């Protein structure tokens, strides 16, 4: 940034440098006569552009402007240089390529959203500083035009969580990824069926029962709200442990079970996958994986689901056994079984 007095001093320096360059080219004959020579190469390959943002206390910057971006383009619309600046009277860019033909100035508010834009001709004079008066420039207002929520569709398992992401689109073609930290203050989320999916103020989805629904998101910028809707589906994996009753010669099913302290137990496992459509698929026990989540000292499980409890584990200590299934698309669904250190269930 430079003020106007510094700018004038710099221009005098540039003029002096230009004169010295001419004298250097023109001198050098054997009799020390002064000769102006032609045909020499211009020693300057760049120039400077000074953007006058305020002249005589007049400025046309949009209200609320806290940051400006200057995008410099050549005659074919190729971006040559981009530079940011805070608001002041004058903003100067040095060493600007001579191919520059125009500048697009974009104004941003304190939240980083674009609010106005103007494009002005910008001819660069090599070796000199050129003024571009923006004090009366007409900035075109930039509007918040659309909101995009992702992922869409949102696919979850029961009890699985998923963070929605939001992106704002503006009338100048710019897009801004909206920070999730701003969601509780600036966004609103609604699930069309909370039995299937719930959503909190931070945009986090949680899967419930198997089914399909939609979730809408609305975001407000400078008093303007825009909305988008995503399709959401939930698939439920239900796993039970089976034990043979010697007396009845029947397999009894248990959501949770106990393992004796210092012992181990290999139950059978029955897994059913309920799709969003309501269709139920039986999953082979050989397709399941097992892990304690979180890990609990003294509890271990084999790849076949055999659970062991060390003799050092206190009676009635519990641990969550996560049983998972991964489908052909690489999506993993899980169910939790509670294992208690004690007697056999």
PDB file of N, CA and C in Angstrom, residues 247-294:
ATOM      1  N   UNK A 247     -31.109 -79.098  25.919  1.00  0.00           N
ATOM      2  CA  UNK A 247     -32.403 -79.662  26.296  1.00  0.00           C
ATOM      3  C   UNK A 247     -33.390 -79.605  25.144  1.00  0.00           C
ATOM      4  N   UNK A 248     -33.454 -78.471  24.454  1.00  0.00           N
ATOM      5  CA  UNK A 248     -34.455 -78.327  23.393  1.00  0.00           C
ATOM      6  C   UNK A 248     -33.902 -78.629  22.021  1.00  0.00           C
ATOM      7  N   UNK A 249     -32.574 -78.809  21.953  1.00  0.00           N
ATOM      8  CA  UNK A 249     -31.915 -79.025  20.660  1.00  0.00           C
ATOM      9  C   UNK A 249     -32.278 -77.925  19.657  1.00  0.00           C
ATOM     10  N   UNK A 250     -32.379 -76.710  20.179  1.00  0.00           N
ATOM     11  CA  UNK A 250     -32.690 -75.558  19.339  1.00  0.00           C
ATOM     12  C   UNK A 250     -31.603 -74.500  19.510  1.00  0.00           C
ATOM     13  N   UNK A 251     -31.440 -73.689  18.490  1.00  0.00           N
ATOM     14  CA  UNK A 251     -30.482 -72.580  18.560  1.00  0.00           C
ATOM     15  C   UNK A 251     -31.192 -71.347  19.091  1.00  0.00           C
ATOM     16  N   UNK A 252     -30.739 -70.837  20.206  1.00  0.00           N
ATOM     17  CA  UNK A 252     -31.290 -69.611  20.771  1.00  0.00           C
ATOM     18  C   UNK A 252     -30.441 -68.419  20.321  1.00  0.00           C
ATOM     19  N   UNK A 253     -31.114 -67.313  20.054  1.00  0.00           N
ATOM     20  CA  UNK A 253     -30.428 -66.121  19.559  1.00  0.00           C
ATOM     21  C   UNK A 253     -30.331 -65.067  20.650  1.00  0.00           C
ATOM     22  N   UNK A 254     -29.159 -64.418  20.739  1.00  0.00           N
ATOM     23  CA  UNK A 254     -28.926 -63.398  21.750  1.00  0.00           C
ATOM     24  C   UNK A 254     -28.259 -62.187  21.092  1.00  0.00           C
ATOM     25  N   UNK A 255     -28.770 -60.990  21.428  1.00  0.00           N
ATOM     26  CA  UNK A 255     -28.124 -59.765  20.952  1.00  0.00           C
ATOM     27  C   UNK A 255     -26.799 -59.543  21.673  1.00  0.00           C
ATOM     28  N   UNK A 256     -26.735 -59.928  22.946  1.00  0.00           N
ATOM     29  CA  UNK A 256     -25.533 -59.791  23.763  1.00  0.00           C
ATOM     30  C   UNK A 256     -25.295 -61.115  24.491  1.00  0.00           C
ATOM     31  N   UNK A 257     -24.075 -61.341  24.952  1.00  0.00           N
ATOM     32  CA  UNK A 257     -23.824 -62.572  25.696  1.00  0.00           C
ATOM     33  C   UNK A 257     -22.661 -62.382  26.655  1.00  0.00           C
ATOM     34  N   UNK A 258     -22.493 -63.395  27.546  1.00  0.00           N
ATOM     35  CA  UNK A 258     -21.440 -63.362  28.561  1.00  0.00           C
ATOM     36  C   UNK A 258     -20.407 -64.440  28.294  1.00  0.00           C
ATOM     37  N   UNK A 259     -19.184 -64.172  28.721  1.00  0.00           N
ATOM     38  CA  UNK A 259     -18.089 -65.138  28.632  1.00  0.00           C
ATOM     39  C   UNK A 259     -17.441 -65.212  30.009  1.00  0.00           C
ATOM     40  N   UNK A 260     -17.218 -66.440  30.477  1.00  0.00           N
ATOM     41  CA  UNK A 260     -16.640 -66.621  31.806  1.00  0.00           C
ATOM     42  C   UNK A 260     -15.245 -66.007  31.878  1.00  0.00           C
ATOM     43  N   UNK A 261     -14.963 -65.377  33.004  1.00  0.00           N
ATOM     44  CA  UNK A 261     -13.621 -64.842  33.238  1.00  0.00           C
ATOM     45  C   UNK A 261     -12.615 -65.985  33.164  1.00  0.00           C
ATOM     46  N   UNK A 262     -11.577 -65.796  32.383  1.00  0.00           N
ATOM     47  CA  UNK A 262     -10.572 -66.829  32.182  1.00  0.00           C
ATOM     48  C   UNK A 262     -10.960 -67.870  31.155  1.00  0.00           C
ATOM     49  N   UNK A 263     -12.087 -67.643  30.468  1.00  0.00           N
ATOM     50  CA  UNK A 263     -12.553 -68.624  29.489  1.00  0.00           C
ATOM     51  C   UNK A 263     -12.701 -68.035  28.101  1.00  0.00           C
ATOM     52  N   UNK A 264     -13.231 -68.833  27.199  1.00  0.00           N
ATOM     53  CA  UNK A 264     -13.480 -68.401  25.824  1.00  0.00           C
ATOM     54  C   UNK A 264     -14.770 -69.047  25.338  1.00  0.00           C
ATOM     55  N   UNK A 265     -15.357 -68.464  24.285  1.00  0.00           N
ATOM     56  CA  UNK A 265     -16.647 -68.942  23.790  1.00  0.00           C
ATOM     57  C   UNK A 265     -16.738 -68.679  22.296  1.00  0.00           C
ATOM     58  N   UNK A 266     -17.163 -69.714  21.561  1.00  0.00           N
ATOM     59  CA  UNK A 266     -17.358 -69.583  20.112  1.00  0.00           C
ATOM     60  C   UNK A 266     -18.843 -69.768  19.804  1.00  0.00           C
ATOM     61  N   UNK A 267     -19.582 -68.664  19.726  1.00  0.00           N
ATOM     62  CA  UNK A 267     -20.987 -68.801  19.346  1.00  0.00           C
ATOM     63  C   UNK A 267     -21.125 -68.900  17.834  1.00  0.00           C
ATOM     64  N   UNK A 268     -22.309 -69.240  17.383  1.00  0.00           N
ATOM     65  CA  UNK A 268     -22.625 -69.057  15.978  1.00  0.00           C
ATOM     66  C   UNK A 268     -23.116 -67.627  15.780  1.00  0.00           C
ATOM     67  N   UNK A 269     -23.068 -67.155  14.562  1.00  0.00           N
ATOM     68  CA  UNK A 269     -23.537 -65.798  14.289  1.00  0.00           C
ATOM     69  C   UNK A 269     -24.520 -65.817  13.125  1.00  0.00           C
ATOM     70  N   UNK A 270     -25.634 -65.108  13.324  1.00  0.00           N
ATOM     71  CA  UNK A 270     -26.626 -64.939  12.269  1.00  0.00           C
ATOM     72  C   UNK A 270     -26.690 -63.447  11.946  1.00  0.00           C
ATOM     73  N   UNK A 271     -26.471 -63.108  10.691  1.00  0.00           N
ATOM     74  CA  UNK A 271     -26.457 -61.699  10.278  1.00  0.00           C
ATOM     75  C   UNK A 271     -27.482 -61.469   9.183  1.00  0.00           C
ATOM     76  N   UNK A 272     -28.260 -60.407   9.348  1.00  0.00           N
ATOM     77  CA  UNK A 272     -29.282 -60.042   8.363  1.00  0.00           C
ATOM     78  C   UNK A 272     -29.071 -58.580   7.976  1.00  0.00           C
ATOM     79  N   UNK A 273     -29.035 -58.333   6.687  1.00  0.00           N
ATOM     80  CA  UNK A 273     -28.846 -56.975   6.162  1.00  0.00           C
ATOM     81  C   UNK A 273     -30.173 -56.497   5.592  1.00  0.00           C
ATOM     82  N   UNK A 274     -30.744 -55.458   6.210  1.00  0.00           N
ATOM     83  CA  UNK A 274     -31.997 -54.887   5.722  1.00  0.00           C
ATOM     84  C   UNK A 274     -31.679 -53.670   4.872  1.00  0.00           C
ATOM     85  N   UNK A 275     -32.036 -53.734   3.595  1.00  0.00           N
ATOM     86  CA  UNK A 275     -31.741 -52.658   2.653  1.00  0.00           C
ATOM     87  C   UNK A 275     -32.755 -51.528   2.804  1.00  0.00           C
ATOM     88  N   UNK A 276     -32.462 -50.342   2.256  1.00  0.00           N
ATOM     89  CA  UNK A 276     -33.410 -49.228   2.349  1.00  0.00           C
ATOM     90  C   UNK A 276     -34.784 -49.568   1.778  1.00  0.00           C
ATOM     91  N   UNK A 277     -34.833 -50.467   0.803  1.00  0.00           N
ATOM     92  CA  UNK A 277     -36.104 -50.865   0.201  1.00  0.00           C
ATOM     93  C   UNK A 277     -36.922 -51.765   1.104  1.00  0.00           C
ATOM     94  N   UNK A 278     -36.313 -52.280   2.175  1.00  0.00           N
ATOM     95  CA  UNK A 278     -36.979 -53.221   3.058  1.00  0.00           C
ATOM     96  C   UNK A 278     -36.598 -54.662   2.791  1.00  0.00           C
ATOM     97  N   UNK A 279     -35.920 -54.908   1.682  1.00  0.00           N
ATOM     98  CA  UNK A 279     -35.470 -56.266   1.362  1.00  0.00           C
ATOM     99  C   UNK A 279     -34.422 -56.710   2.379  1.00  0.00           C
ATOM    100  N   UNK A 280     -34.527 -57.988   2.807  1.00  0.00           N
ATOM    101  CA  UNK A 280     -33.604 -58.537   3.797  1.00  0.00           C
ATOM    102  C   UNK A 280     -32.703 -59.571   3.139  1.00  0.00           C
ATOM    103  N   UNK A 281     -31.396 -59.428   3.371  1.00  0.00           N
ATOM    104  CA  UNK A 281     -30.422 -60.385   2.853  1.00  0.00           C
ATOM    105  C   UNK A 281     -29.730 -61.074   4.022  1.00  0.00           C
ATOM    106  N   UNK A 282     -29.576 -62.382   3.920  1.00  0.00           N
ATOM    107  CA  UNK A 282     -28.842 -63.135   4.929  1.00  0.00           C
ATOM    108  C   UNK A 282     -27.356 -63.098   4.595  1.00  0.00           C
ATOM    109  N   UNK A 283     -26.543 -62.788   5.585  1.00  0.00           N
ATOM    110  CA  UNK A 283     -25.100 -62.678   5.403  1.00  0.00           C
ATOM    111  C   UNK A 283     -24.423 -63.861   6.083  1.00  0.00           C
ATOM    112  N   UNK A 284     -23.542 -64.522   5.349  1.00  0.00           N
ATOM    113  CA  UNK A 284     -22.818 -65.659   5.913  1.00  0.00           C
ATOM    114  C   UNK A 284     -21.873 -65.190   7.018  1.00  0.00           C
ATOM    115  N   UNK A 285     -21.760 -66.014   8.063  1.00  0.00           N
ATOM    116  CA  UNK A 285     -20.863 -65.677   9.170  1.00  0.00           C
ATOM    117  C   UNK A 285     -19.418 -65.554   8.704  1.00  0.00           C
ATOM    118  N   UNK A 286     -19.073 -66.235   7.609  1.00  0.00           N
ATOM    119  CA  UNK A 286     -17.698 -66.158   7.101  1.00  0.00           C
ATOM    120  C   UNK A 286     -17.397 -64.803   6.471  1.00  0.00           C
ATOM    121  N   UNK A 287     -18.425 -63.990   6.205  1.00  0.00           N
ATOM    122  CA  UNK A 287     -18.229 -62.663   5.622  1.00  0.00           C
ATOM    123  C   UNK A 287     -18.147 -61.572   6.687  1.00  0.00           C
ATOM    124  N   UNK A 288     -18.204 -61.960   7.952  1.00  0.00           N
ATOM    125  CA  UNK A 288     -18.185 -60.991   9.042  1.00  0.00           C
ATOM    126  C   UNK A 288     -16.770 -60.790   9.573  1.00  0.00           C
ATOM    127  N   UNK A 289     -16.516 -59.603  10.095  1.00  0.00           N
ATOM    128  CA  UNK A 289     -15.253 -59.328  10.789  1.00  0.00           C
ATOM    129  C   UNK A 289     -15.579 -58.845  12.196  1.00  0.00           C
ATOM    130  N   UNK A 290     -14.632 -59.041  13.113  1.00  0.00           N
ATOM    131  CA  UNK A 290     -14.892 -58.793  14.532  1.00  0.00           C
ATOM    132  C   UNK A 290     -13.759 -57.972  15.146  1.00  0.00           C
ATOM    133  N   UNK A 291     -14.139 -57.031  15.999  1.00  0.00           N
ATOM    134  CA  UNK A 291     -13.138 -56.266  16.747  1.00  0.00           C
ATOM    135  C   UNK A 291     -13.802 -55.647  17.964  1.00  0.00           C
ATOM    136  N   UNK A 292     -13.041 -55.467  19.035  1.00  0.00           N
ATOM    137  CA  UNK A 292     -13.565 -54.746  20.194  1.00  0.00           C
ATOM    138  C   UNK A 292     -13.305 -53.257  19.985  1.00  0.00           C
ATOM    139  N   UNK A 293     -14.393 -52.480  20.051  1.00  0.00           N
ATOM    140  CA  UNK A 293     -14.315 -51.059  19.740  1.00  0.00           C
ATOM    141  C   UNK A 293     -15.086 -50.257  20.799  1.00  0.00           C
ATOM    142  N   UNK A 294     -14.363 -49.590  21.709  1.00  0.00           N
ATOM    143  CA  UNK A 294     -12.896 -49.502  21.797  1.00  0.00           C
ATOM    144  C   UNK A 294     -12.309 -50.752  22.429  1.00  0.00           C
TER     145      UNK A 294
END
